[in-house]
Amino acid sequence: MIEKGDHVPNDRYLIGGANNLLISPTPPPLMMLNKDFAYFNEENGMLEIGAATPTGRIISYARKHNIAGFEFCSKLPGTLGGMLAMNAGVKRYEIFNILHSIQINGEWIEKDKVEYGYRFAKLNGIATAARFEIKKGYSQELLEELLHLRNNQPSNPSAGSAFKNPLDDAAGRLIEAVGLKGYRRGDMAWSDIHANFLVNLGVGKYEDAVYLLELAKKKVFDKFGIHLQEEIKRL
């Protein structure tokens, strides 16, 4: 656990809520930010949020203080830090769309100086906080609309979406089209509810998950000529 003022060795891997990770039996040493990095601070029209703040708390704060822009965070598991590291979002709503700046290795950096795109951000260091321009007008209607988009996701344990959606297509559709929806190896399976979710049906093993990921990539490329890119991170 990292506390404020700690130096993080280069051989450590910092994780957020570990919700989009596939962890092997031999991962690198893992570290997390402690609760000192879970906070809110409003000043000069900006909202500063600590990177260890869970997404559920962010939604609750936005609702309570009538702040717009964070509605898409609902039901996105994990912490702000994890969202920043992968530019998390739902459809066209992404964290970098509303982001002003990030504190990386103790220095505030404006978002335009960070390389980012669809489900990725190159932070080049440890993000401990982020700032957002405060805009009033929290929308319960938008939140419910976005929640509806997530109703087709499985309830089984998973690491979220396994692959990024290719341009003008959907990874789930492609995986289903090659006959893998519901396909199982051991206790790991492509969900029969949403084919882009690799679910654990009991005591799933890392090697079975990797097999299914590679199988999907091969079958989709063989049939459609599309290289699926993993959204899930392997450690």
mmCIF file with all atom_site columns, C-alpha atoms in Angstrom, residues 31-211:
data_model
loop_
_atom_site.group_PDB
_atom_site.id
_atom_site.type_symbol
_atom_site.label_atom_id
_atom_site.label_alt_id
_atom_site.label_comp_id
_atom_site.label_asym_id
_atom_site.label_entity_id
_atom_site.label_seq_id
_atom_site.pdbx_PDB_ins_code
_atom_site.Cartn_x
_atom_site.Cartn_y
_atom_site.Cartn_z
_atom_site.occupancy
_atom_site.B_iso_or_equiv
_atom_site.pdbx_formal_charge
_atom_site.auth_seq_id
_atom_site.auth_comp_id
_atom_site.auth_asym_id
_atom_site.auth_atom_id
_atom_site.pdbx_PDB_model_num
ATOM 1   C CA . MET A 1 31  ? 0.958   -1.875  -4.994  1.00 0.00 ? 31  MET A CA 1
ATOM 2   C CA . MET A 1 32  ? -2.143  0.268   -4.393  1.00 0.00 ? 32  MET A CA 1
ATOM 3   C CA . LEU A 1 33  ? -2.699  3.833   -3.227  1.00 0.00 ? 33  LEU A CA 1
ATOM 4   C CA . ASN A 1 34  ? -4.015  3.996   0.339   1.00 0.00 ? 34  ASN A CA 1
ATOM 5   C CA . LYS A 1 35  ? -7.142  5.843   1.538   1.00 0.00 ? 35  LYS A CA 1
ATOM 6   C CA . ASP A 1 36  ? -5.216  9.127   1.873   1.00 0.00 ? 36  ASP A CA 1
ATOM 7   C CA . PHE A 1 37  ? -5.543  9.363   -1.910  1.00 0.00 ? 37  PHE A CA 1
ATOM 8   C CA . ALA A 1 38  ? -9.364  9.041   -1.794  1.00 0.00 ? 38  ALA A CA 1
ATOM 9   C CA . TYR A 1 39  ? -10.690 12.574  -1.364  1.00 0.00 ? 39  TYR A CA 1
ATOM 10  C CA . PHE A 1 40  ? -12.583 15.492  -2.931  1.00 0.00 ? 40  PHE A CA 1
ATOM 11  C CA . ASN A 1 41  ? -11.559 19.139  -2.859  1.00 0.00 ? 41  ASN A CA 1
ATOM 12  C CA . GLU A 1 42  ? -13.343 22.055  -4.546  1.00 0.00 ? 42  GLU A CA 1
ATOM 13  C CA . GLU A 1 43  ? -11.415 25.265  -5.180  1.00 0.00 ? 43  GLU A CA 1
ATOM 14  C CA . ASN A 1 44  ? -11.565 28.061  -7.779  1.00 0.00 ? 44  ASN A CA 1
ATOM 15  C CA . GLY A 1 45  ? -14.188 26.321  -9.878  1.00 0.00 ? 45  GLY A CA 1
ATOM 16  C CA . MET A 1 46  ? -12.230 23.076  -10.012 1.00 0.00 ? 46  MET A CA 1
ATOM 17  C CA . LEU A 1 47  ? -12.959 19.705  -8.445  1.00 0.00 ? 47  LEU A CA 1
ATOM 18  C CA . GLU A 1 48  ? -9.876  17.745  -7.391  1.00 0.00 ? 48  GLU A CA 1
ATOM 19  C CA . ILE A 1 49  ? -10.377 14.019  -6.813  1.00 0.00 ? 49  ILE A CA 1
ATOM 20  C CA . GLY A 1 50  ? -7.808  11.629  -5.362  1.00 0.00 ? 50  GLY A CA 1
ATOM 21  C CA . ALA A 1 51  ? -6.878  8.718   -7.607  1.00 0.00 ? 51  ALA A CA 1
ATOM 22  C CA . ALA A 1 52  ? -7.850  6.076   -5.025  1.00 0.00 ? 52  ALA A CA 1
ATOM 23  C CA . THR A 1 53  ? -11.449 7.338   -4.914  1.00 0.00 ? 53  THR A CA 1
ATOM 24  C CA . PRO A 1 54  ? -13.929 4.587   -5.911  1.00 0.00 ? 54  PRO A CA 1
ATOM 25  C CA . THR A 1 55  ? -16.214 5.389   -8.834  1.00 0.00 ? 55  THR A CA 1
ATOM 26  C CA . GLY A 1 56  ? -19.282 4.839   -6.649  1.00 0.00 ? 56  GLY A CA 1
ATOM 27  C CA . ARG A 1 57  ? -18.181 7.665   -4.347  1.00 0.00 ? 57  ARG A CA 1
ATOM 28  C CA . ILE A 1 58  ? -17.595 9.923   -7.341  1.00 0.00 ? 58  ILE A CA 1
ATOM 29  C CA . ILE A 1 59  ? -21.168 9.410   -8.537  1.00 0.00 ? 59  ILE A CA 1
ATOM 30  C CA . SER A 1 60  ? -22.530 10.031  -5.033  1.00 0.00 ? 60  SER A CA 1
ATOM 31  C CA . TYR A 1 61  ? -20.525 13.260  -4.712  1.00 0.00 ? 61  TYR A CA 1
ATOM 32  C CA . ALA A 1 62  ? -21.616 14.497  -8.141  1.00 0.00 ? 62  ALA A CA 1
ATOM 33  C CA . ARG A 1 63  ? -25.262 13.804  -7.317  1.00 0.00 ? 63  ARG A CA 1
ATOM 34  C CA . LYS A 1 64  ? -25.073 15.500  -3.923  1.00 0.00 ? 64  LYS A CA 1
ATOM 35  C CA . HIS A 1 65  ? -23.358 18.625  -5.291  1.00 0.00 ? 65  HIS A CA 1
ATOM 36  C CA . ASN A 1 66  ? -25.237 18.773  -8.636  1.00 0.00 ? 66  ASN A CA 1
ATOM 37  C CA . ILE A 1 67  ? -22.081 18.360  -10.734 1.00 0.00 ? 67  ILE A CA 1
ATOM 38  C CA . ALA A 1 68  ? -22.469 17.272  -14.354 1.00 0.00 ? 68  ALA A CA 1
ATOM 39  C CA . GLY A 1 69  ? -20.224 15.007  -16.408 1.00 0.00 ? 69  GLY A CA 1
ATOM 40  C CA . PHE A 1 70  ? -19.668 12.013  -14.130 1.00 0.00 ? 70  PHE A CA 1
ATOM 41  C CA . GLU A 1 71  ? -22.938 10.175  -14.816 1.00 0.00 ? 71  GLU A CA 1
ATOM 42  C CA . PHE A 1 72  ? -21.185 7.590   -17.015 1.00 0.00 ? 72  PHE A CA 1
ATOM 43  C CA . CYS A 1 73  ? -19.098 6.425   -14.031 1.00 0.00 ? 73  CYS A CA 1
ATOM 44  C CA . SER A 1 74  ? -22.105 4.635   -12.557 1.00 0.00 ? 74  SER A CA 1
ATOM 45  C CA . LYS A 1 75  ? -21.592 0.853   -12.528 1.00 0.00 ? 75  LYS A CA 1
ATOM 46  C CA . LEU A 1 76  ? -18.040 1.275   -13.848 1.00 0.00 ? 76  LEU A CA 1
ATOM 47  C CA . PRO A 1 77  ? -16.113 -0.576  -11.143 1.00 0.00 ? 77  PRO A CA 1
ATOM 48  C CA . GLY A 1 78  ? -12.764 0.471   -9.766  1.00 0.00 ? 78  GLY A CA 1
ATOM 49  C CA . THR A 1 79  ? -11.119 3.764   -8.850  1.00 0.00 ? 79  THR A CA 1
ATOM 50  C CA . LEU A 1 80  ? -10.417 7.065   -10.556 1.00 0.00 ? 80  LEU A CA 1
ATOM 51  C CA . GLY A 1 81  ? -6.779  6.067   -11.031 1.00 0.00 ? 81  GLY A CA 1
ATOM 52  C CA . GLY A 1 82  ? -7.765  2.997   -13.012 1.00 0.00 ? 82  GLY A CA 1
ATOM 53  C CA . MET A 1 83  ? -10.152 5.058   -15.114 1.00 0.00 ? 83  MET A CA 1
ATOM 54  C CA . LEU A 1 84  ? -7.372  7.525   -15.914 1.00 0.00 ? 84  LEU A CA 1
ATOM 55  C CA . ALA A 1 85  ? -4.910  4.761   -16.814 1.00 0.00 ? 85  ALA A CA 1
ATOM 56  C CA . MET A 1 86  ? -7.226  3.348   -19.480 1.00 0.00 ? 86  MET A CA 1
ATOM 57  C CA . ASN A 1 87  ? -9.395  6.370   -20.343 1.00 0.00 ? 87  ASN A CA 1
ATOM 58  C CA . ALA A 1 88  ? -12.390 4.379   -19.176 1.00 0.00 ? 88  ALA A CA 1
ATOM 59  C CA . GLY A 1 89  ? -15.880 5.157   -20.332 1.00 0.00 ? 89  GLY A CA 1
ATOM 60  C CA . VAL A 1 90  ? -19.182 4.092   -21.850 1.00 0.00 ? 90  VAL A CA 1
ATOM 61  C CA . LYS A 1 91  ? -19.796 4.681   -25.554 1.00 0.00 ? 91  LYS A CA 1
ATOM 62  C CA . ARG A 1 92  ? -18.809 8.304   -26.334 1.00 0.00 ? 92  ARG A CA 1
ATOM 63  C CA . TYR A 1 93  ? -18.470 9.240   -22.664 1.00 0.00 ? 93  TYR A CA 1
ATOM 64  C CA . GLU A 1 94  ? -14.850 8.933   -21.457 1.00 0.00 ? 94  GLU A CA 1
ATOM 65  C CA . ILE A 1 95  ? -12.982 10.277  -18.437 1.00 0.00 ? 95  ILE A CA 1
ATOM 66  C CA . PHE A 1 96  ? -10.587 12.312  -20.600 1.00 0.00 ? 96  PHE A CA 1
ATOM 67  C CA . ASN A 1 97  ? -13.557 14.160  -22.127 1.00 0.00 ? 97  ASN A CA 1
ATOM 68  C CA . ILE A 1 98  ? -14.180 15.927  -18.822 1.00 0.00 ? 98  ILE A CA 1
ATOM 69  C CA . LEU A 1 99  ? -10.625 15.906  -17.464 1.00 0.00 ? 99  LEU A CA 1
ATOM 70  C CA . HIS A 1 100 ? -8.649  19.143  -16.940 1.00 0.00 ? 100 HIS A CA 1
ATOM 71  C CA . SER A 1 101 ? -5.329  17.866  -15.566 1.00 0.00 ? 101 SER A CA 1
ATOM 72  C CA . ILE A 1 102 ? -3.641  14.969  -13.769 1.00 0.00 ? 102 ILE A CA 1
ATOM 73  C CA . GLN A 1 103 ? -1.120  14.924  -10.959 1.00 0.00 ? 103 GLN A CA 1
ATOM 74  C CA . ILE A 1 104 ? 1.615   12.542  -12.137 1.00 0.00 ? 104 ILE A CA 1
ATOM 75  C CA . ASN A 1 105 ? 4.670   11.920  -9.977  1.00 0.00 ? 105 ASN A CA 1
ATOM 76  C CA . GLY A 1 106 ? 3.691   14.978  -7.947  1.00 0.00 ? 106 GLY A CA 1
ATOM 77  C CA . GLU A 1 107 ? 3.452   17.359  -10.935 1.00 0.00 ? 107 GLU A CA 1
ATOM 78  C CA . TRP A 1 108 ? 0.210   18.732  -12.401 1.00 0.00 ? 108 TRP A CA 1
ATOM 79  C CA . ILE A 1 109 ? 0.002   18.062  -16.136 1.00 0.00 ? 109 ILE A CA 1
ATOM 80  C CA . GLU A 1 110 ? -2.770  19.288  -18.428 1.00 0.00 ? 110 GLU A CA 1
ATOM 81  C CA . LYS A 1 111 ? -4.586  16.522  -20.252 1.00 0.00 ? 111 LYS A CA 1
ATOM 82  C CA . ASP A 1 112 ? -3.555  17.780  -23.703 1.00 0.00 ? 112 ASP A CA 1
ATOM 83  C CA . LYS A 1 113 ? 0.063   17.000  -22.792 1.00 0.00 ? 113 LYS A CA 1
ATOM 84  C CA . VAL A 1 114 ? -0.853  13.352  -22.124 1.00 0.00 ? 114 VAL A CA 1
ATOM 85  C CA . GLU A 1 115 ? -1.065  10.883  -24.998 1.00 0.00 ? 115 GLU A CA 1
ATOM 86  C CA . TYR A 1 116 ? -4.485  9.231   -24.842 1.00 0.00 ? 116 TYR A CA 1
ATOM 87  C CA . GLY A 1 117 ? -7.154  7.649   -27.014 1.00 0.00 ? 117 GLY A CA 1
ATOM 88  C CA . TYR A 1 118 ? -9.836  4.985   -27.011 1.00 0.00 ? 118 TYR A CA 1
ATOM 89  C CA . ARG A 1 119 ? -9.327  2.927   -23.830 1.00 0.00 ? 119 ARG A CA 1
ATOM 90  C CA . PHE A 1 120 ? -5.721  3.957   -23.311 1.00 0.00 ? 120 PHE A CA 1
ATOM 91  C CA . ALA A 1 121 ? -3.654  6.719   -21.736 1.00 0.00 ? 121 ALA A CA 1
ATOM 92  C CA . LYS A 1 122 ? 0.126   6.980   -21.539 1.00 0.00 ? 122 LYS A CA 1
ATOM 93  C CA . LEU A 1 123 ? 0.607   8.482   -18.090 1.00 0.00 ? 123 LEU A CA 1
ATOM 94  C CA . ASN A 1 124 ? 4.365   7.830   -17.823 1.00 0.00 ? 124 ASN A CA 1
ATOM 95  C CA . GLY A 1 125 ? 4.244   7.789   -14.058 1.00 0.00 ? 125 GLY A CA 1
ATOM 96  C CA . ILE A 1 126 ? 1.985   7.423   -11.035 1.00 0.00 ? 126 ILE A CA 1
ATOM 97  C CA . ALA A 1 127 ? -1.271  9.376   -11.118 1.00 0.00 ? 127 ALA A CA 1
ATOM 98  C CA . THR A 1 128 ? -2.333  10.431  -7.626  1.00 0.00 ? 128 THR A CA 1
ATOM 99  C CA . ALA A 1 129 ? -5.117  12.944  -8.377  1.00 0.00 ? 129 ALA A CA 1
ATOM 100 C CA . ALA A 1 130 ? -7.049  14.652  -11.163 1.00 0.00 ? 130 ALA A CA 1
ATOM 101 C CA . ARG A 1 131 ? -8.826  17.968  -11.621 1.00 0.00 ? 131 ARG A CA 1
ATOM 102 C CA . PHE A 1 132 ? -12.084 18.672  -13.408 1.00 0.00 ? 132 PHE A CA 1
ATOM 103 C CA . GLU A 1 133 ? -13.777 21.964  -14.228 1.00 0.00 ? 133 GLU A CA 1
ATOM 104 C CA . ILE A 1 134 ? -16.998 22.110  -12.229 1.00 0.00 ? 134 ILE A CA 1
ATOM 105 C CA . LYS A 1 135 ? -20.113 22.258  -14.376 1.00 0.00 ? 135 LYS A CA 1
ATOM 106 C CA . LYS A 1 136 ? -23.493 22.207  -12.693 1.00 0.00 ? 136 LYS A CA 1
ATOM 107 C CA . GLY A 1 137 ? -26.408 20.061  -13.840 1.00 0.00 ? 137 GLY A CA 1
ATOM 108 C CA . TYR A 1 138 ? -26.166 16.440  -12.703 1.00 0.00 ? 138 TYR A CA 1
ATOM 109 C CA . SER A 1 139 ? -28.589 14.380  -14.824 1.00 0.00 ? 139 SER A CA 1
ATOM 110 C CA . GLN A 1 140 ? -30.347 11.361  -13.361 1.00 0.00 ? 140 GLN A CA 1
ATOM 111 C CA . GLU A 1 141 ? -31.946 10.818  -16.779 1.00 0.00 ? 141 GLU A CA 1
ATOM 112 C CA . LEU A 1 142 ? -28.551 10.504  -18.464 1.00 0.00 ? 142 LEU A CA 1
ATOM 113 C CA . LEU A 1 143 ? -27.364 8.149   -15.731 1.00 0.00 ? 143 LEU A CA 1
ATOM 114 C CA . GLU A 1 144 ? -30.365 5.864   -16.242 1.00 0.00 ? 144 GLU A CA 1
ATOM 115 C CA . GLU A 1 145 ? -29.874 5.970   -20.020 1.00 0.00 ? 145 GLU A CA 1
ATOM 116 C CA . LEU A 1 146 ? -26.256 4.879   -19.638 1.00 0.00 ? 146 LEU A CA 1
ATOM 117 C CA . LEU A 1 147 ? -27.188 2.182   -17.137 1.00 0.00 ? 147 LEU A CA 1
ATOM 118 C CA . HIS A 1 148 ? -29.618 0.787   -19.686 1.00 0.00 ? 148 HIS A CA 1
ATOM 119 C CA . LEU A 1 149 ? -26.711 0.344   -22.114 1.00 0.00 ? 149 LEU A CA 1
ATOM 120 C CA . ARG A 1 150 ? -25.044 -1.913  -19.538 1.00 0.00 ? 150 ARG A CA 1
ATOM 121 C CA . ASN A 1 151 ? -28.043 -4.150  -18.870 1.00 0.00 ? 151 ASN A CA 1
ATOM 122 C CA . ASN A 1 152 ? -26.712 -6.795  -21.253 1.00 0.00 ? 152 ASN A CA 1
ATOM 123 C CA . GLN A 1 153 ? -23.559 -7.373  -19.229 1.00 0.00 ? 153 GLN A CA 1
ATOM 124 C CA . PRO A 1 154 ? -23.135 -10.639 -17.302 1.00 0.00 ? 154 PRO A CA 1
ATOM 125 C CA . SER A 1 155 ? -23.318 -10.831 -13.520 1.00 0.00 ? 155 SER A CA 1
ATOM 126 C CA . ASN A 1 156 ? -20.629 -13.532 -13.292 1.00 0.00 ? 156 ASN A CA 1
ATOM 127 C CA . PRO A 1 157 ? -17.173 -12.478 -12.074 1.00 0.00 ? 157 PRO A CA 1
ATOM 128 C CA . SER A 1 158 ? -15.169 -11.032 -14.960 1.00 0.00 ? 158 SER A CA 1
ATOM 129 C CA . ALA A 1 159 ? -12.484 -8.465  -15.705 1.00 0.00 ? 159 ALA A CA 1
ATOM 130 C CA . GLY A 1 160 ? -14.807 -6.334  -17.804 1.00 0.00 ? 160 GLY A CA 1
ATOM 131 C CA . SER A 1 161 ? -14.639 -6.042  -21.569 1.00 0.00 ? 161 SER A CA 1
ATOM 132 C CA . ALA A 1 162 ? -11.895 -8.302  -22.874 1.00 0.00 ? 162 ALA A CA 1
ATOM 133 C CA . PHE A 1 163 ? -11.266 -6.512  -26.180 1.00 0.00 ? 163 PHE A CA 1
ATOM 134 C CA . LYS A 1 164 ? -11.543 -2.963  -27.462 1.00 0.00 ? 164 LYS A CA 1
ATOM 135 C CA . ASN A 1 165 ? -14.229 -2.442  -30.071 1.00 0.00 ? 165 ASN A CA 1
ATOM 136 C CA . PRO A 1 166 ? -12.726 -2.209  -33.574 1.00 0.00 ? 166 PRO A CA 1
ATOM 137 C CA . LEU A 1 167 ? -13.633 0.866   -35.615 1.00 0.00 ? 167 LEU A CA 1
ATOM 138 C CA . ASP A 1 168 ? -17.287 0.723   -36.679 1.00 0.00 ? 168 ASP A CA 1
ATOM 139 C CA . ASP A 1 169 ? -17.785 -2.734  -35.184 1.00 0.00 ? 169 ASP A CA 1
ATOM 140 C CA . ALA A 1 170 ? -18.162 -4.496  -31.842 1.00 0.00 ? 170 ALA A CA 1
ATOM 141 C CA . ALA A 1 171 ? -15.833 -7.088  -30.368 1.00 0.00 ? 171 ALA A CA 1
ATOM 142 C CA . GLY A 1 172 ? -18.783 -8.966  -28.868 1.00 0.00 ? 172 GLY A CA 1
ATOM 143 C CA . ARG A 1 173 ? -20.451 -9.274  -32.265 1.00 0.00 ? 173 ARG A CA 1
ATOM 144 C CA . LEU A 1 174 ? -17.247 -10.592 -33.842 1.00 0.00 ? 174 LEU A CA 1
ATOM 145 C CA . ILE A 1 175 ? -16.652 -13.154 -31.095 1.00 0.00 ? 175 ILE A CA 1
ATOM 146 C CA . GLU A 1 176 ? -20.239 -14.360 -31.391 1.00 0.00 ? 176 GLU A CA 1
ATOM 147 C CA . ALA A 1 177 ? -19.950 -14.483 -35.191 1.00 0.00 ? 177 ALA A CA 1
ATOM 148 C CA . VAL A 1 178 ? -17.054 -16.967 -34.975 1.00 0.00 ? 178 VAL A CA 1
ATOM 149 C CA . GLY A 1 179 ? -19.077 -19.255 -32.709 1.00 0.00 ? 179 GLY A CA 1
ATOM 150 C CA . LEU A 1 180 ? -17.402 -18.526 -29.371 1.00 0.00 ? 180 LEU A CA 1
ATOM 151 C CA . LYS A 1 181 ? -20.302 -17.030 -27.429 1.00 0.00 ? 181 LYS A CA 1
ATOM 152 C CA . GLY A 1 182 ? -20.711 -19.326 -24.410 1.00 0.00 ? 182 GLY A CA 1
ATOM 153 C CA . TYR A 1 183 ? -17.574 -21.291 -25.348 1.00 0.00 ? 183 TYR A CA 1
ATOM 154 C CA . ARG A 1 184 ? -15.867 -22.666 -22.270 1.00 0.00 ? 184 ARG A CA 1
ATOM 155 C CA . ARG A 1 185 ? -12.459 -23.991 -21.259 1.00 0.00 ? 185 ARG A CA 1
ATOM 156 C CA . GLY A 1 186 ? -12.233 -25.178 -17.693 1.00 0.00 ? 186 GLY A CA 1
ATOM 157 C CA . ASP A 1 187 ? -14.139 -22.663 -15.587 1.00 0.00 ? 187 ASP A CA 1
ATOM 158 C CA . MET A 1 188 ? -13.402 -19.747 -17.921 1.00 0.00 ? 188 MET A CA 1
ATOM 159 C CA . ALA A 1 189 ? -15.880 -18.944 -20.680 1.00 0.00 ? 189 ALA A CA 1
ATOM 160 C CA . TRP A 1 190 ? -16.995 -16.342 -23.172 1.00 0.00 ? 190 TRP A CA 1
ATOM 161 C CA . SER A 1 191 ? -20.246 -15.171 -21.623 1.00 0.00 ? 191 SER A CA 1
ATOM 162 C CA . ASP A 1 192 ? -23.466 -16.405 -23.201 1.00 0.00 ? 192 ASP A CA 1
ATOM 163 C CA . ILE A 1 193 ? -24.976 -12.999 -22.364 1.00 0.00 ? 193 ILE A CA 1
ATOM 164 C CA . HIS A 1 194 ? -22.312 -10.728 -23.891 1.00 0.00 ? 194 HIS A CA 1
ATOM 165 C CA . ALA A 1 195 ? -19.575 -12.445 -25.879 1.00 0.00 ? 195 ALA A CA 1
ATOM 166 C CA . ASN A 1 196 ? -16.889 -9.836  -25.118 1.00 0.00 ? 196 ASN A CA 1
ATOM 167 C CA . PHE A 1 197 ? -16.925 -10.727 -21.425 1.00 0.00 ? 197 PHE A CA 1
ATOM 168 C CA . LEU A 1 198 ? -14.582 -13.486 -20.275 1.00 0.00 ? 198 LEU A CA 1
ATOM 169 C CA . VAL A 1 199 ? -16.316 -14.834 -17.168 1.00 0.00 ? 199 VAL A CA 1
ATOM 170 C CA . ASN A 1 200 ? -15.180 -17.040 -14.311 1.00 0.00 ? 200 ASN A CA 1
ATOM 171 C CA . LEU A 1 201 ? -17.713 -19.807 -13.661 1.00 0.00 ? 201 LEU A CA 1
ATOM 172 C CA . GLY A 1 202 ? -16.019 -21.103 -10.524 1.00 0.00 ? 202 GLY A CA 1
ATOM 173 C CA . VAL A 1 203 ? -12.297 -21.635 -10.156 1.00 0.00 ? 203 VAL A CA 1
ATOM 174 C CA . GLY A 1 204 ? -11.122 -20.270 -13.478 1.00 0.00 ? 204 GLY A CA 1
ATOM 175 C CA . LYS A 1 205 ? -7.404  -20.440 -14.268 1.00 0.00 ? 205 LYS A CA 1
ATOM 176 C CA . TYR A 1 206 ? -5.159  -17.852 -15.863 1.00 0.00 ? 206 TYR A CA 1
ATOM 177 C CA . GLU A 1 207 ? -3.945  -20.256 -18.540 1.00 0.00 ? 207 GLU A CA 1
ATOM 178 C CA . ASP A 1 208 ? -7.525  -21.043 -19.593 1.00 0.00 ? 208 ASP A CA 1
ATOM 179 C CA . ALA A 1 209 ? -8.327  -17.340 -19.834 1.00 0.00 ? 209 ALA A CA 1
ATOM 180 C CA . VAL A 1 210 ? -5.250  -16.747 -21.999 1.00 0.00 ? 210 VAL A CA 1
ATOM 181 C CA . TYR A 1 211 ? -6.210  -19.688 -24.226 1.00 0.00 ? 211 TYR A CA 1
#
